[in-house]
PDB file of C-alpha atoms in Angstrom:
ATOM      1  CA  MET C   1     -20.673  -1.930 -42.535  1.00  0.00           C
ATOM      2  CA  ASP C   2     -22.141  -4.236 -45.179  1.00  0.00           C
ATOM      3  CA  ASN C   3     -20.803  -3.801 -48.666  1.00  0.00           C
ATOM      4  CA  ASN C   4     -22.956  -1.768 -51.035  1.00  0.00           C
ATOM      5  CA  GLU C   5     -23.460  -4.155 -53.944  1.00  0.00           C
ATOM      6  CA  PHE C   6     -24.715  -1.387 -56.211  1.00  0.00           C
ATOM      7  CA  LEU C   7     -21.511   0.583 -55.761  1.00  0.00           C
ATOM      8  CA  GLU C   8     -19.482  -2.565 -56.320  1.00  0.00           C
ATOM      9  CA  ASN C   9     -21.126  -3.103 -59.700  1.00  0.00           C
ATOM     10  CA  LEU C  10     -20.591   0.345 -61.162  1.00  0.00           C
ATOM     11  CA  ARG C  11     -18.435   0.657 -64.259  1.00  0.00           C
ATOM     12  CA  LYS C  12     -14.841   0.977 -63.110  1.00  0.00           C
ATOM     13  CA  GLN C  13     -12.753   3.971 -64.145  1.00  0.00           C
ATOM     14  CA  SER C  14      -8.995   4.441 -64.058  1.00  0.00           C
ATOM     15  CA  ARG C  15      -9.413   7.774 -62.240  1.00  0.00           C
ATOM     16  CA  PRO C  16     -12.274   9.453 -60.353  1.00  0.00           C
ATOM     17  CA  GLY C  17     -14.328  12.154 -62.019  1.00  0.00           C
ATOM     18  CA  PHE C  18     -17.542  12.851 -63.898  1.00  0.00           C
ATOM     19  CA  ASN C  19     -17.571  12.566 -67.644  1.00  0.00           C
ATOM     20  CA  LYS C  20     -19.122  15.420 -69.637  1.00  0.00           C
ATOM     21  CA  LEU C  21     -22.584  13.820 -69.779  1.00  0.00           C
ATOM     22  CA  GLU C  22     -22.656  13.302 -66.018  1.00  0.00           C
ATOM     23  CA  ARG C  23     -21.430  16.822 -65.414  1.00  0.00           C
ATOM     24  CA  ASP C  24     -24.073  18.293 -67.737  1.00  0.00           C
ATOM     25  CA  TRP C  25     -26.804  16.308 -65.983  1.00  0.00           C
ATOM     26  CA  TYR C  26     -25.606  17.550 -62.608  1.00  0.00           C
ATOM     27  CA  PHE C  27     -25.578  21.172 -63.676  1.00  0.00           C
ATOM     28  CA  ASN C  28     -29.044  20.997 -65.254  1.00  0.00           C
ATOM     29  CA  ARG C  29     -30.511  19.296 -62.187  1.00  0.00           C
ATOM     30  CA  PHE C  30     -29.071  21.515 -59.493  1.00  0.00           C
ATOM     31  CA  GLN C  31     -29.211  24.829 -61.301  1.00  0.00           C
ATOM     32  CA  ALA C  32     -32.920  24.634 -60.438  1.00  0.00           C
ATOM     33  CA  GLU C  33     -32.009  24.817 -56.743  1.00  0.00           C
ATOM     34  CA  ALA C  34     -30.482  28.253 -57.231  1.00  0.00           C
ATOM     35  CA  GLY C  35     -33.725  29.317 -58.885  1.00  0.00           C
ATOM     36  CA  LYS C  36     -35.687  28.455 -55.756  1.00  0.00           C
ATOM     37  CA  ILE C  37     -33.429  30.642 -53.633  1.00  0.00           C
ATOM     38  CA  GLU C  38     -33.816  33.443 -56.174  1.00  0.00           C
ATOM     39  CA  ALA C  39     -37.633  33.144 -56.018  1.00  0.00           C
ATOM     40  CA  LEU C  40     -37.628  33.538 -52.235  1.00  0.00           C
ATOM     41  CA  LYS C  41     -35.171  36.428 -52.499  1.00  0.00           C
ATOM     42  CA  GLN C  42     -37.422  38.196 -55.013  1.00  0.00           C
ATOM     43  CA  LEU C  43     -40.440  37.689 -52.761  1.00  0.00           C
ATOM     44  CA  ALA C  44     -38.519  39.218 -49.845  1.00  0.00           C
ATOM     45  CA  GLU C  45     -37.682  42.242 -52.007  1.00  0.00           C
ATOM     46  CA  GLN C  46     -41.339  42.622 -53.020  1.00  0.00           C
ATOM     47  CA  ILE C  47     -42.449  42.514 -49.402  1.00  0.00           C
ATOM     48  CA  SER C  48     -39.749  45.036 -48.459  1.00  0.00           C
ATOM     49  CA  LYS C  49     -41.091  47.508 -51.024  1.00  0.00           C
ATOM     50  CA  ALA C  50     -44.732  46.882 -50.168  1.00  0.00           C
ATOM     51  CA  LEU C  51     -44.197  47.422 -46.439  1.00  0.00           C
ATOM     52  CA  ASN C  52     -41.506  50.066 -46.865  1.00  0.00           C
ATOM     53  CA  GLU C  53     -39.301  48.070 -44.529  1.00  0.00           C
ATOM     54  CA  PRO C  54     -35.575  47.277 -44.833  1.00  0.00           C
ATOM     55  CA  LEU C  55     -34.778  44.004 -46.594  1.00  0.00           C
ATOM     56  CA  ASP C  56     -32.862  42.801 -43.530  1.00  0.00           C
ATOM     57  CA  GLN C  57     -35.979  43.226 -41.420  1.00  0.00           C
ATOM     58  CA  VAL C  58     -38.186  41.415 -43.919  1.00  0.00           C
ATOM     59  CA  THR C  59     -35.816  38.460 -44.262  1.00  0.00           C
ATOM     60  CA  SER C  60     -35.716  38.210 -40.483  1.00  0.00           C
ATOM     61  CA  TRP C  61     -39.518  38.079 -40.417  1.00  0.00           C
ATOM     62  CA  ILE C  62     -39.541  35.381 -43.100  1.00  0.00           C
ATOM     63  CA  VAL C  63     -37.161  33.210 -41.092  1.00  0.00           C
ATOM     64  CA  ARG C  64     -39.058  33.808 -37.848  1.00  0.00           C
ATOM     65  CA  SER C  65     -42.429  33.142 -39.492  1.00  0.00           C
ATOM     66  CA  SER C  66     -41.094  29.788 -40.663  1.00  0.00           C
ATOM     67  CA  ALA C  67     -40.537  28.984 -36.991  1.00  0.00           C
ATOM     68  CA  ASN C  68     -44.161  30.001 -36.232  1.00  0.00           C
ATOM     69  CA  ASP C  69     -43.253  33.309 -34.611  1.00  0.00           C
ATOM     70  CA  THR C  70     -46.673  34.959 -34.227  1.00  0.00           C
ATOM     71  CA  GLU C  71     -45.359  38.532 -34.424  1.00  0.00           C
ATOM     72  CA  ALA C  72     -43.494  37.850 -37.676  1.00  0.00           C
ATOM     73  CA  MET C  73     -46.448  35.937 -39.099  1.00  0.00           C
ATOM     74  CA  GLY C  74     -48.671  38.917 -38.319  1.00  0.00           C
ATOM     75  CA  LYS C  75     -46.358  41.211 -40.284  1.00  0.00           C
ATOM     76  CA  LEU C  76     -46.388  38.872 -43.287  1.00  0.00           C
ATOM     77  CA  THR C  77     -49.988  37.610 -43.223  1.00  0.00           C
ATOM     78  CA  LYS C  78     -50.618  38.538 -46.863  1.00  0.00           C
ATOM     79  CA  TRP C  79     -47.561  36.641 -48.078  1.00  0.00           C
ATOM     80  CA  LEU C  80     -47.571  33.589 -45.799  1.00  0.00           C
ATOM     81  CA  PRO C  81     -49.077  31.241 -48.442  1.00  0.00           C
ATOM     82  CA  ASP C  82     -46.385  32.215 -50.963  1.00  0.00           C
ATOM     83  CA  ILE C  83     -43.616  31.827 -48.385  1.00  0.00           C
ATOM     84  CA  ALA C  84     -44.922  28.416 -47.335  1.00  0.00           C
ATOM     85  CA  ARG C  85     -45.185  27.279 -50.966  1.00  0.00           C
ATOM     86  CA  LEU C  86     -41.623  28.296 -51.823  1.00  0.00           C
ATOM     87  CA  GLU C  87     -40.208  26.711 -48.686  1.00  0.00           C
ATOM     88  CA  ASP C  88     -42.164  23.505 -49.305  1.00  0.00           C
ATOM     89  CA  GLU C  89     -40.885  23.327 -52.878  1.00  0.00           C
ATOM     90  CA  ALA C  90     -37.312  23.783 -51.661  1.00  0.00           C
ATOM     91  CA  LYS C  91     -37.756  21.177 -48.950  1.00  0.00           C
ATOM     92  CA  ARG C  92     -39.213  18.554 -51.287  1.00  0.00           C
ATOM     93  CA  SER C  93     -36.616  19.236 -53.947  1.00  0.00           C
ATOM     94  CA  ASN C  94     -33.771  18.983 -51.480  1.00  0.00           C
ATOM     95  CA  GLN C  95     -35.107  15.733 -50.033  1.00  0.00           C
ATOM     96  CA  ALA C  96     -35.081  14.277 -53.545  1.00  0.00           C
ATOM     97  CA  ALA C  97     -31.568  15.515 -54.296  1.00  0.00           C
ATOM     98  CA  SER C  98     -29.648  12.550 -52.882  1.00  0.00           C
ATOM     99  CA  ARG C  99     -31.946  10.033 -54.558  1.00  0.00           C
ATOM    100  CA  ASP C 100     -31.628  11.877 -57.873  1.00  0.00           C
ATOM    101  CA  MET C 101     -27.843  11.990 -57.540  1.00  0.00           C
ATOM    102  CA  ALA C 102     -27.709   8.274 -56.750  1.00  0.00           C
ATOM    103  CA  GLY C 103     -30.002   7.546 -59.684  1.00  0.00           C
ATOM    104  CA  MET C 104     -27.808   9.477 -62.086  1.00  0.00           C
ATOM    105  CA  ILE C 105     -24.621   7.639 -61.181  1.00  0.00           C
ATOM    106  CA  LEU C 106     -26.426   4.289 -61.341  1.00  0.00           C
ATOM    107  CA  CYS C 107     -27.958   5.148 -64.712  1.00  0.00           C
ATOM    108  CA  SER C 108     -24.586   6.206 -66.057  1.00  0.00           C
ATOM    109  CA  ARG C 109     -22.466   3.409 -64.635  1.00  0.00           C
ATOM    110  CA  LEU C 110     -24.413   0.458 -63.210  1.00  0.00           C
ATOM    111  CA  SER C 111     -23.948  -2.840 -65.038  1.00  0.00           C
ATOM    112  CA  LEU C 112     -27.341  -3.973 -66.321  1.00  0.00           C
ATOM    113  CA  GLU C 113     -25.825  -7.388 -66.962  1.00  0.00           C
ATOM    114  CA  TRP C 114     -25.384  -7.671 -63.199  1.00  0.00           C
ATOM    115  CA  VAL C 115     -28.960  -6.475 -62.668  1.00  0.00           C
ATOM    116  CA  VAL C 116     -30.304  -9.110 -65.079  1.00  0.00           C
ATOM    117  CA  ASN C 117     -28.229 -11.869 -63.495  1.00  0.00           C
ATOM    118  CA  HIS C 118     -29.497 -10.952 -60.012  1.00  0.00           C
ATOM    119  CA  LYS C 119     -32.956  -9.690 -60.939  1.00  0.00           C
ATOM    120  CA  GLU C 120     -34.994 -12.162 -58.880  1.00  0.00           C
ATOM    121  CA  ARG C 121     -32.822 -11.727 -55.798  1.00  0.00           C
ATOM    122  CA  LEU C 122     -32.970  -7.932 -56.089  1.00  0.00           C
ATOM    123  CA  GLU C 123     -36.765  -8.131 -56.343  1.00  0.00           C
ATOM    124  CA  GLU C 124     -36.949 -10.269 -53.221  1.00  0.00           C
ATOM    125  CA  THR C 125     -34.349  -8.378 -51.193  1.00  0.00           C
ATOM    126  CA  TYR C 126     -35.413  -4.817 -51.961  1.00  0.00           C
ATOM    127  CA  LEU C 127     -38.998  -5.405 -53.212  1.00  0.00           C
ATOM    128  CA  ILE C 128     -38.070  -3.785 -56.519  1.00  0.00           C
ATOM    129  CA  GLU C 129     -40.749  -3.977 -59.212  1.00  0.00           C
ATOM    130  CA  PHE C 130     -38.778  -3.917 -62.434  1.00  0.00           C
ATOM    131  CA  PRO C 131     -40.594  -2.641 -65.534  1.00  0.00           C
ATOM    132  CA  ASN C 132     -41.133  -4.700 -68.649  1.00  0.00           C
ATOM    133  CA  ALA C 133     -37.947  -3.878 -70.493  1.00  0.00           C
ATOM    134  CA  ASP C 134     -35.969  -4.829 -73.554  1.00  0.00           C
ATOM    135  CA  TRP C 135     -33.143  -6.080 -71.391  1.00  0.00           C
ATOM    136  CA  GLU C 136     -31.056  -7.296 -74.306  1.00  0.00           C
ATOM    137  CA  GLY C 137     -31.452  -3.989 -76.105  1.00  0.00           C
ATOM    138  CA  LEU C 138     -30.588  -1.974 -72.982  1.00  0.00           C
ATOM    139  CA  GLN C 139     -27.459  -4.032 -72.378  1.00  0.00           C
ATOM    140  CA  SER C 140     -26.287  -3.409 -75.938  1.00  0.00           C
ATOM    141  CA  GLN C 141     -26.497   0.383 -75.589  1.00  0.00           C
ATOM    142  CA  LYS C 142     -23.297   2.399 -75.672  1.00  0.00           C
ATOM    143  CA  PRO C 143     -22.358   4.220 -72.422  1.00  0.00           C
ATOM    144  CA  SER C 144     -22.733   7.564 -74.200  1.00  0.00           C
ATOM    145  CA  LYS C 145     -26.464   6.789 -74.593  1.00  0.00           C
ATOM    146  CA  PHE C 146     -27.147   5.717 -70.994  1.00  0.00           C
ATOM    147  CA  LEU C 147     -28.283   9.025 -69.504  1.00  0.00           C
ATOM    148  CA  GLY C 148     -30.525   9.711 -72.484  1.00  0.00           C
ATOM    149  CA  SER C 149     -32.159   6.284 -72.424  1.00  0.00           C
ATOM    150  CA  GLU C 150     -35.765   6.316 -71.216  1.00  0.00           C
ATOM    151  CA  GLY C 151     -35.739   2.533 -70.840  1.00  0.00           C
ATOM    152  CA  ARG C 152     -32.591   2.553 -68.747  1.00  0.00           C
ATOM    153  CA  TRP C 153     -33.960   5.326 -66.539  1.00  0.00           C
ATOM    154  CA  LYS C 154     -37.123   3.298 -65.912  1.00  0.00           C
ATOM    155  CA  VAL C 155     -35.019   0.414 -64.644  1.00  0.00           C
ATOM    156  CA  ILE C 156     -32.876   2.682 -62.463  1.00  0.00           C
ATOM    157  CA  ASN C 157     -35.886   4.545 -61.058  1.00  0.00           C
ATOM    158  CA  ALA C 158     -37.443   1.222 -60.102  1.00  0.00           C
ATOM    159  CA  ILE C 159     -34.272   0.496 -58.141  1.00  0.00           C
ATOM    160  CA  THR C 160     -33.836   3.866 -56.426  1.00  0.00           C
ATOM    161  CA  ASP C 161     -37.526   4.085 -55.524  1.00  0.00           C
ATOM    162  CA  MET C 162     -37.111   1.039 -53.285  1.00  0.00           C
ATOM    163  CA  LEU C 163     -33.563   1.276 -51.922  1.00  0.00           C
ATOM    164  CA  PRO C 164     -33.359   2.342 -48.260  1.00  0.00           C
ATOM    165  CA  GLY C 165     -32.025   5.785 -47.478  1.00  0.00           C
ATOM    166  CA  SER C 166     -28.742   4.481 -46.074  1.00  0.00           C
ATOM    167  CA  ILE C 167     -27.840   2.814 -49.372  1.00  0.00           C
ATOM    168  CA  ILE C 168     -28.964   5.860 -51.358  1.00  0.00           C
ATOM    169  CA  GLU C 169     -26.773   8.132 -49.220  1.00  0.00           C
ATOM    170  CA  GLU C 170     -23.732   5.923 -49.802  1.00  0.00           C
ATOM    171  CA  ILE C 171     -24.277   6.016 -53.565  1.00  0.00           C
ATOM    172  CA  ALA C 172     -24.930   9.770 -53.565  1.00  0.00           C
ATOM    173  CA  ASP C 173     -21.803  10.345 -51.484  1.00  0.00           C
ATOM    174  CA  TYR C 174     -19.789   8.325 -53.988  1.00  0.00           C
ATOM    175  CA  ALA C 175     -21.243  10.437 -56.794  1.00  0.00           C
ATOM    176  CA  MET C 176     -20.304  13.671 -55.009  1.00  0.00           C
ATOM    177  CA  ASN C 177     -16.775  12.371 -54.604  1.00  0.00           C
ATOM    178  CA  GLU C 178     -16.687  11.729 -58.347  1.00  0.00           C
ATOM    179  CA  LEU C 179     -18.000  15.244 -59.033  1.00  0.00           C
ATOM    180  CA  PHE C 180     -14.953  16.684 -57.300  1.00  0.00           C
ATOM    181  CA  ASP C 181     -12.554  14.228 -58.960  1.00  0.00           C
ATOM    182  CA  GLY C 182     -11.920  12.525 -55.639  1.00  0.00           C
ATOM    183  CA  LYS C 183     -10.817  15.802 -54.008  1.00  0.00           C
ATOM    184  CA  ARG C 184     -13.866  17.144 -52.211  1.00  0.00           C
ATOM    185  CA  PRO C 185     -13.368  20.640 -50.784  1.00  0.00           C
ATOM    186  CA  GLU C 186     -13.593  21.441 -47.115  1.00  0.00           C
ATOM    187  CA  PRO C 187     -17.173  22.336 -46.115  1.00  0.00           C
ATOM    188  CA  GLU C 188     -17.822  26.055 -45.915  1.00  0.00           C
ATOM    189  CA  PRO C 189     -19.018  27.614 -42.640  1.00  0.00           C
ATOM    190  CA  GLU C 190     -22.786  27.396 -42.241  1.00  0.00           C
ATOM    191  CA  GLU C 191     -24.584  30.549 -43.328  1.00  0.00           C
ATOM    192  CA  ALA C 192     -27.462  32.138 -41.480  1.00  0.00           C
ATOM    193  CA  PRO C 193     -30.814  31.696 -43.278  1.00  0.00           C
ATOM    194  CA  GLU C 194     -31.093  35.482 -43.678  1.00  0.00           C
ATOM    195  CA  ASP C 195     -27.776  35.514 -45.535  1.00  0.00           C
ATOM    196  CA  VAL C 196     -28.906  32.695 -47.840  1.00  0.00           C
ATOM    197  CA  ILE C 197     -31.965  34.703 -48.915  1.00  0.00           C
ATOM    198  CA  LYS C 198     -29.979  37.911 -49.445  1.00  0.00           C
ATOM    199  CA  LYS C 199     -27.056  36.242 -51.195  1.00  0.00           C
ATOM    200  CA  PRO C 200     -26.857  36.808 -54.980  1.00  0.00           C
ATOM    201  CA  VAL C 201     -27.541  33.657 -56.982  1.00  0.00           C
ATOM    202  CA  PRO C 202     -24.480  32.672 -59.073  1.00  0.00           C
ATOM    203  CA  GLU C 203     -24.856  32.712 -62.833  1.00  0.00           C
ATOM    204  CA  SER C 204     -21.758  30.618 -63.387  1.00  0.00           C
ATOM    205  CA  SER C 205     -21.826  27.729 -65.823  1.00  0.00           C
ATOM    206  CA  GLU C 206     -19.653  25.717 -63.456  1.00  0.00           C
ATOM    207  CA  PRO C 207     -21.601  22.753 -62.022  1.00  0.00           C
ATOM    208  CA  GLU C 208     -19.458  22.697 -58.891  1.00  0.00           C
ATOM    209  CA  ARG C 209     -21.068  25.936 -57.756  1.00  0.00           C
ATOM    210  CA  ILE C 210     -24.388  24.209 -57.047  1.00  0.00           C
ATOM    211  CA  GLY C 211     -24.355  21.639 -54.255  1.00  0.00           C
ATOM    212  CA  LEU C 212     -26.504  19.134 -52.369  1.00  0.00           C
ATOM    213  CA  ASP C 213     -26.197  20.871 -49.015  1.00  0.00           C
ATOM    214  CA  SER C 214     -29.278  22.456 -47.477  1.00  0.00           C
ATOM    215  CA  MET C 215     -30.005  25.222 -45.021  1.00  0.00           C
ATOM    216  CA  SER C 216     -32.573  24.623 -42.287  1.00  0.00           C
ATOM    217  CA  ILE C 217     -34.753  27.661 -41.771  1.00  0.00           C
ATOM    218  CA  SER C 218     -37.497  26.177 -39.621  1.00  0.00           C
ATOM    219  CA  GLY C 219     -38.530  22.992 -37.934  1.00  0.00           C
ATOM    220  CA  GLY C 220     -37.879  20.614 -40.788  1.00  0.00           C
ATOM    221  CA  SER C 221     -37.986  23.089 -43.659  1.00  0.00           C
ATOM    222  CA  THR C 222     -34.855  23.465 -45.742  1.00  0.00           C
ATOM    223  CA  LEU C 223     -33.438  25.771 -48.315  1.00  0.00           C
ATOM    224  CA  PRO C 224     -30.800  24.435 -50.713  1.00  0.00           C
ATOM    225  CA  SER C 225     -27.532  26.285 -50.635  1.00  0.00           C
ATOM    226  CA  ALA C 226     -26.769  28.484 -53.592  1.00  0.00           C
ATOM    227  CA  SER C 227     -23.036  28.174 -53.120  1.00  0.00           C
TER     228      SER C 227
END
């Protein structure tokens, strides 16, 4: 495997782990994923009351309708647009999760001096269109200001917009390893889509409770895990 030059030029740390600013960013970004699960759960409860049907039955119909089951779709005709909208929002958000995670770790740790020194090559290799930026000013910023810097984010977004998915996944995987201080937990058994909808959404302030994993509920549609 070719070396990932972006990972190689991150700020080095003596030990793995997110700092507080990185951890706060992660929590704020992925807490929204739990909200999407909660919205679908609330819709299922509304349908259950409206049809006077058990919640288990309604969630089964929702899952089956996502797979174009005509019987289930017939039961939920009135709510199909809302179901499709919520599932589409979850799918698009989850697809962006890895790129967002990669962008955060690059924004927080990537050496802009290296970017400046290799700017022309990066433009040619990855077709990156860097914004007009105060490069000297950005390089003089303190690390504590990186994640709050609009100028730095513009540079990083220009990079992540053009990097291929394989490189993004490597960077995002590195970031997840940092989130868990280099000790990533064993993956939990996959939950059935019905259980994801019925599962209470955690209200914990712990960022680790919200993850990047997704739950497929139809041909290509995904729901982010709330655990």
